[in-house]
Short mmCIF file of C-alpha atoms in Angstrom, two decimals:
data_model
loop_
_atom_site.label_atom_id
_atom_site.label_comp_id
_atom_site.label_asym_id
_atom_site.label_seq_id
_atom_site.Cartn_x
_atom_site.Cartn_y
_atom_site.Cartn_z
CA GLY A 1 3.28 -2.11 -15.40
CA GLN A 2 5.15 -3.51 -12.51
CA GLN A 3 2.96 -4.82 -9.58
CA LEU A 4 4.51 -4.83 -6.13
CA ASN A 5 2.66 -6.74 -3.27
CA GLN A 6 3.79 -5.46 0.17
CA SER A 7 3.06 -7.03 3.46
CA PRO A 8 1.87 -6.69 6.10
CA GLN A 9 -0.49 -3.94 5.35
CA SER A 10 -0.13 -2.88 9.05
CA MET A 11 1.82 -3.80 12.20
CA PHE A 12 0.96 -3.03 15.74
CA ILE A 13 4.17 -3.61 18.03
CA GLN A 14 5.49 -2.79 21.37
CA GLU A 15 8.34 -0.34 21.57
CA GLY A 16 11.69 -2.43 21.52
CA GLU A 17 10.39 -5.08 19.29
CA ASP A 18 12.04 -5.87 15.84
CA VAL A 19 10.00 -5.54 12.85
CA SER A 20 10.08 -7.10 9.36
CA MET A 21 8.11 -6.19 6.23
CA ASN A 22 8.54 -7.55 2.69
CA CYS A 23 7.72 -6.82 -0.88
CA THR A 24 7.32 -9.07 -3.85
CA SER A 25 7.06 -8.14 -7.55
CA SER A 26 5.49 -9.83 -10.55
CA SER A 27 8.68 -9.30 -12.48
CA ILE A 28 12.36 -8.89 -12.05
CA PHE A 29 13.73 -5.65 -10.45
CA ASN A 30 17.27 -4.34 -11.00
CA THR A 31 16.59 -1.83 -8.09
CA TRP A 32 14.79 -1.96 -4.83
CA LEU A 33 14.24 1.07 -2.75
CA TRP A 34 12.59 1.50 0.76
CA TYR A 35 11.01 4.81 1.69
CA LYS A 36 9.27 6.08 4.96
CA GLN A 37 6.61 8.54 5.06
CA ASP A 38 5.60 10.44 8.16
CA PRO A 39 2.16 12.34 8.37
CA GLY A 40 2.08 15.66 6.26
CA GLU A 41 5.44 14.68 4.65
CA GLY A 42 6.68 13.19 1.52
CA PRO A 43 8.39 9.94 1.46
CA VAL A 44 12.20 9.74 2.59
CA LEU A 45 14.55 7.50 1.09
CA LEU A 46 15.86 4.82 3.69
CA ILE A 47 17.81 2.30 1.71
CA ALA A 48 18.57 1.64 -2.00
CA LEU A 49 19.60 -1.84 -3.20
CA TYR A 50 21.26 -2.54 -6.55
CA LYS A 51 22.29 -6.10 -6.57
CA ALA A 52 20.74 -9.36 -6.17
CA GLY A 53 21.55 -10.81 -2.77
CA GLU A 54 22.75 -7.35 -1.39
CA LEU A 55 22.19 -6.67 2.25
CA THR A 56 22.54 -3.11 3.30
CA SER A 57 22.16 -1.41 6.70
CA ASN A 58 21.15 2.13 7.80
CA GLY A 59 21.57 2.38 11.59
CA ARG A 60 18.94 0.05 12.96
CA LEU A 61 17.37 -0.75 9.48
CA THR A 62 18.55 -3.54 7.23
CA ALA A 63 17.24 -4.25 3.92
CA GLN A 64 17.97 -7.18 1.55
CA PHE A 65 17.54 -7.64 -2.28
CA GLY A 66 16.26 -11.15 -2.96
CA ILE A 67 18.24 -13.56 -4.94
CA THR A 68 15.52 -14.06 -7.43
CA ARG A 69 15.30 -10.17 -7.88
CA LYS A 70 11.61 -10.51 -7.15
CA ASP A 71 11.52 -9.54 -3.71
CA SER A 72 13.00 -7.60 -0.88
CA PHE A 73 12.66 -7.18 2.90
CA LEU A 74 13.16 -4.35 5.45
CA ASN A 75 14.00 -5.13 9.04
CA ILE A 76 13.83 -2.63 11.92
CA SER A 77 15.43 -3.69 14.92
CA ALA A 78 14.50 -2.39 18.56
CA SER A 79 11.87 -0.20 17.39
CA ILE A 80 11.34 3.31 18.80
CA PRO A 81 8.35 5.60 19.01
CA SER A 82 9.89 7.77 16.02
CA ASP A 83 9.79 4.60 13.76
CA VAL A 84 6.03 5.00 13.49
CA GLY A 85 4.93 5.75 9.76
CA ILE A 86 4.30 4.20 6.46
CA TYR A 87 6.87 2.25 4.87
CA PHE A 88 6.90 1.87 1.10
CA CYS A 89 8.86 -0.30 -1.25
CA ALA A 90 9.62 0.97 -4.66
CA GLY A 91 11.22 0.00 -7.89
CA PRO A 92 11.73 1.23 -11.46
CA SER A 93 8.46 1.34 -13.40
CA GLY A 94 10.01 -0.46 -16.36
CA GLY A 95 8.83 -0.96 -19.76
CA GLY A 96 10.76 2.28 -20.82
CA ALA A 97 8.94 4.32 -18.48
CA ASP A 98 10.70 6.45 -16.04
CA GLY A 99 9.86 6.97 -12.41
CA LEU A 100 9.23 4.42 -9.68
CA THR A 101 6.35 2.05 -8.95
CA PHE A 102 5.38 1.99 -5.11
CA GLY A 103 3.97 -0.89 -3.09
CA LYS A 104 0.77 -0.09 -1.00
CA GLY A 105 2.75 0.52 2.16
CA THR A 106 3.13 -0.99 5.69
CA HIS A 107 1.67 1.13 8.29
CA LEU A 108 3.85 0.84 11.54
CA ILE A 109 2.13 1.48 14.82
CA ILE A 110 4.06 1.39 18.10
CA GLN A 111 2.07 0.74 21.21
CA PRO A 112 3.30 2.24 24.54
CA SER B 1 19.98 14.84 -1.96
CA ALA B 2 18.38 17.86 -2.88
CA VAL B 3 16.02 20.61 -1.24
CA ILE B 4 12.62 20.33 -2.93
CA SER B 5 10.27 23.11 -2.02
CA GLN B 6 6.67 22.60 -2.91
CA LYS B 7 3.75 25.06 -2.53
CA PRO B 8 1.15 25.51 -1.27
CA SER B 9 1.62 22.79 1.33
CA ARG B 10 -2.08 22.54 1.71
CA ASP B 11 -5.39 24.05 0.15
CA ILE B 12 -9.26 24.00 0.37
CA CYS B 13 -10.78 24.55 -3.07
CA GLN B 14 -14.30 24.60 -4.46
CA ARG B 15 -15.67 22.25 -7.00
CA GLY B 16 -14.88 23.40 -10.60
CA THR B 17 -12.01 25.62 -9.77
CA SER B 18 -8.16 24.95 -10.63
CA LEU B 19 -5.13 24.99 -8.51
CA THR B 20 -1.60 25.17 -9.59
CA ILE B 21 1.05 23.58 -7.52
CA GLN B 22 4.74 24.86 -7.66
CA CYS B 23 7.89 22.87 -7.30
CA GLN B 24 11.26 24.38 -6.98
CA VAL B 25 14.45 22.44 -6.63
CA ASP B 26 17.88 23.70 -5.45
CA SER B 27 19.84 22.09 -8.16
CA GLN B 28 19.47 21.49 -11.77
CA VAL B 29 17.78 18.10 -12.46
CA THR B 30 16.95 16.34 -15.69
CA MET B 31 14.04 14.39 -14.42
CA MET B 32 11.03 15.72 -12.47
CA PHE B 33 7.89 13.70 -11.70
CA TRP B 34 4.39 14.44 -10.21
CA TYR B 35 2.72 11.79 -8.05
CA ARG B 36 -0.82 11.49 -6.53
CA GLN B 37 -1.42 9.87 -3.19
CA GLN B 38 -5.19 9.38 -2.57
CA PRO B 39 -6.15 9.08 0.93
CA GLY B 40 -4.74 6.06 2.60
CA GLN B 41 -3.32 4.95 -0.58
CA SER B 42 0.11 4.47 -2.16
CA LEU B 43 1.86 6.83 -4.68
CA THR B 44 0.81 6.88 -8.37
CA LEU B 45 2.74 8.46 -10.98
CA ILE B 46 0.87 11.25 -12.81
CA ALA B 47 3.44 12.35 -15.42
CA THR B 48 7.09 12.87 -16.06
CA ALA B 49 7.80 16.65 -16.49
CA ASN B 50 10.28 17.11 -19.42
CA GLN B 51 12.25 20.28 -19.75
CA GLY B 52 11.59 21.94 -23.01
CA SER B 53 8.89 19.48 -24.10
CA GLU B 54 5.43 18.29 -23.24
CA ALA B 55 5.06 16.20 -20.28
CA THR B 56 4.73 12.41 -20.56
CA TYR B 57 1.49 11.14 -18.94
CA GLU B 58 0.72 7.85 -17.36
CA SER B 59 -2.35 5.89 -18.14
CA GLY B 60 -5.47 7.48 -16.61
CA PHE B 61 -3.98 10.89 -16.46
CA VAL B 62 -4.58 13.60 -19.17
CA ILE B 63 -3.04 16.92 -19.98
CA ASP B 64 -6.28 18.66 -20.06
CA LYS B 65 -6.93 17.54 -16.45
CA PHE B 66 -3.33 17.86 -15.16
CA PRO B 67 -1.46 20.41 -17.36
CA ILE B 68 2.18 20.49 -16.37
CA SER B 69 4.92 23.16 -17.13
CA ARG B 70 8.59 22.61 -17.02
CA PRO B 71 10.22 25.99 -18.04
CA ASN B 72 13.84 25.20 -16.63
CA LEU B 73 15.83 22.50 -14.93
CA THR B 74 14.76 23.55 -11.41
CA PHE B 75 11.10 24.39 -11.68
CA SER B 76 7.80 22.81 -12.62
CA THR B 77 4.19 23.33 -11.94
CA LEU B 78 1.20 21.03 -11.98
CA THR B 79 -2.25 22.24 -12.40
CA VAL B 80 -5.27 20.37 -11.19
CA SER B 81 -8.21 21.57 -13.44
CA ASN B 82 -11.89 21.65 -12.90
CA MET B 83 -11.67 19.98 -9.60
CA SER B 84 -14.04 17.61 -8.01
CA PRO B 85 -14.08 16.02 -4.77
CA GLU B 86 -12.36 12.93 -6.25
CA ASP B 87 -9.27 15.07 -6.80
CA SER B 88 -8.68 15.36 -2.93
CA SER B 89 -5.35 13.98 -2.52
CA ILE B 90 -1.68 14.72 -1.61
CA TYR B 91 0.31 15.76 -4.73
CA LEU B 92 4.04 15.22 -4.66
CA CYS B 93 6.72 16.57 -6.78
CA SER B 94 9.96 14.38 -6.90
CA VAL B 95 13.34 14.55 -8.78
CA ASP B 96 15.74 11.91 -9.79
CA LEU B 97 19.30 13.22 -9.15
CA ALA B 98 22.02 12.09 -11.56
CA ASP B 99 19.62 9.54 -13.19
CA SER B 100 20.17 7.37 -9.99
CA GLU B 101 16.86 5.91 -10.07
CA LYS B 102 16.52 7.25 -6.44
CA LEU B 103 13.65 9.67 -6.06
CA PHE B 104 13.67 12.53 -3.76
CA PHE B 105 10.30 14.16 -2.72
CA GLY B 106 8.85 17.36 -1.82
CA SER B 107 6.76 17.56 1.23
CA GLY B 108 3.54 17.33 -0.69
CA THR B 109 0.48 19.49 -1.29
CA GLN B 110 -2.58 18.23 0.59
CA LEU B 111 -5.68 19.16 -1.49
CA SER B 112 -9.21 19.15 -0.39
CA VAL B 113 -12.03 19.90 -2.71
CA LEU B 114 -15.47 20.62 -1.45
#
């Protein structure tokens, strides 16, 4: 199946800093999705990307679908305490299977 | 989006017992999925719950261990059978609205097996 490599695994930043994380795949994706998971909750969809080169924003979040269709990045500008959580990239499982394949996640920690 | 209600939200169970997790959606959906998230790990797809037919299981997951029901387009259950401590995980129900490839998740069931 699809393999997603997400980095970094964790980030320790100061409030107000910008954040960047990325995801690469072993094969071409037609869709990239970014989710955030808070403790005790299910993942919440942040941004969906459907076209190579697409750049989409959702408030302070910006995500891009790589031109090669094998990568995507998520940026968070001017981080605030509620940005703390785990961010996952995801894409269609492929091979005729339904559902999504998820990256291993980036754990964002904001230091006071 | 959709409102996805999952229960129980958490449970502590004894080894060898079974737990059934329920997932209720506030609208009719074609695709429903069950995921497992082991402690500190990412999400792994267990199976696709198909309405009116047997669930489709991913490699490493079998019906005897994780029987699934999908009696209608708004409801599904996942049973974790003959539990062991290795089954301690978060189990998540998700739905794909309008075949959009965007999944929406319930809040999960935190299962601890002693």
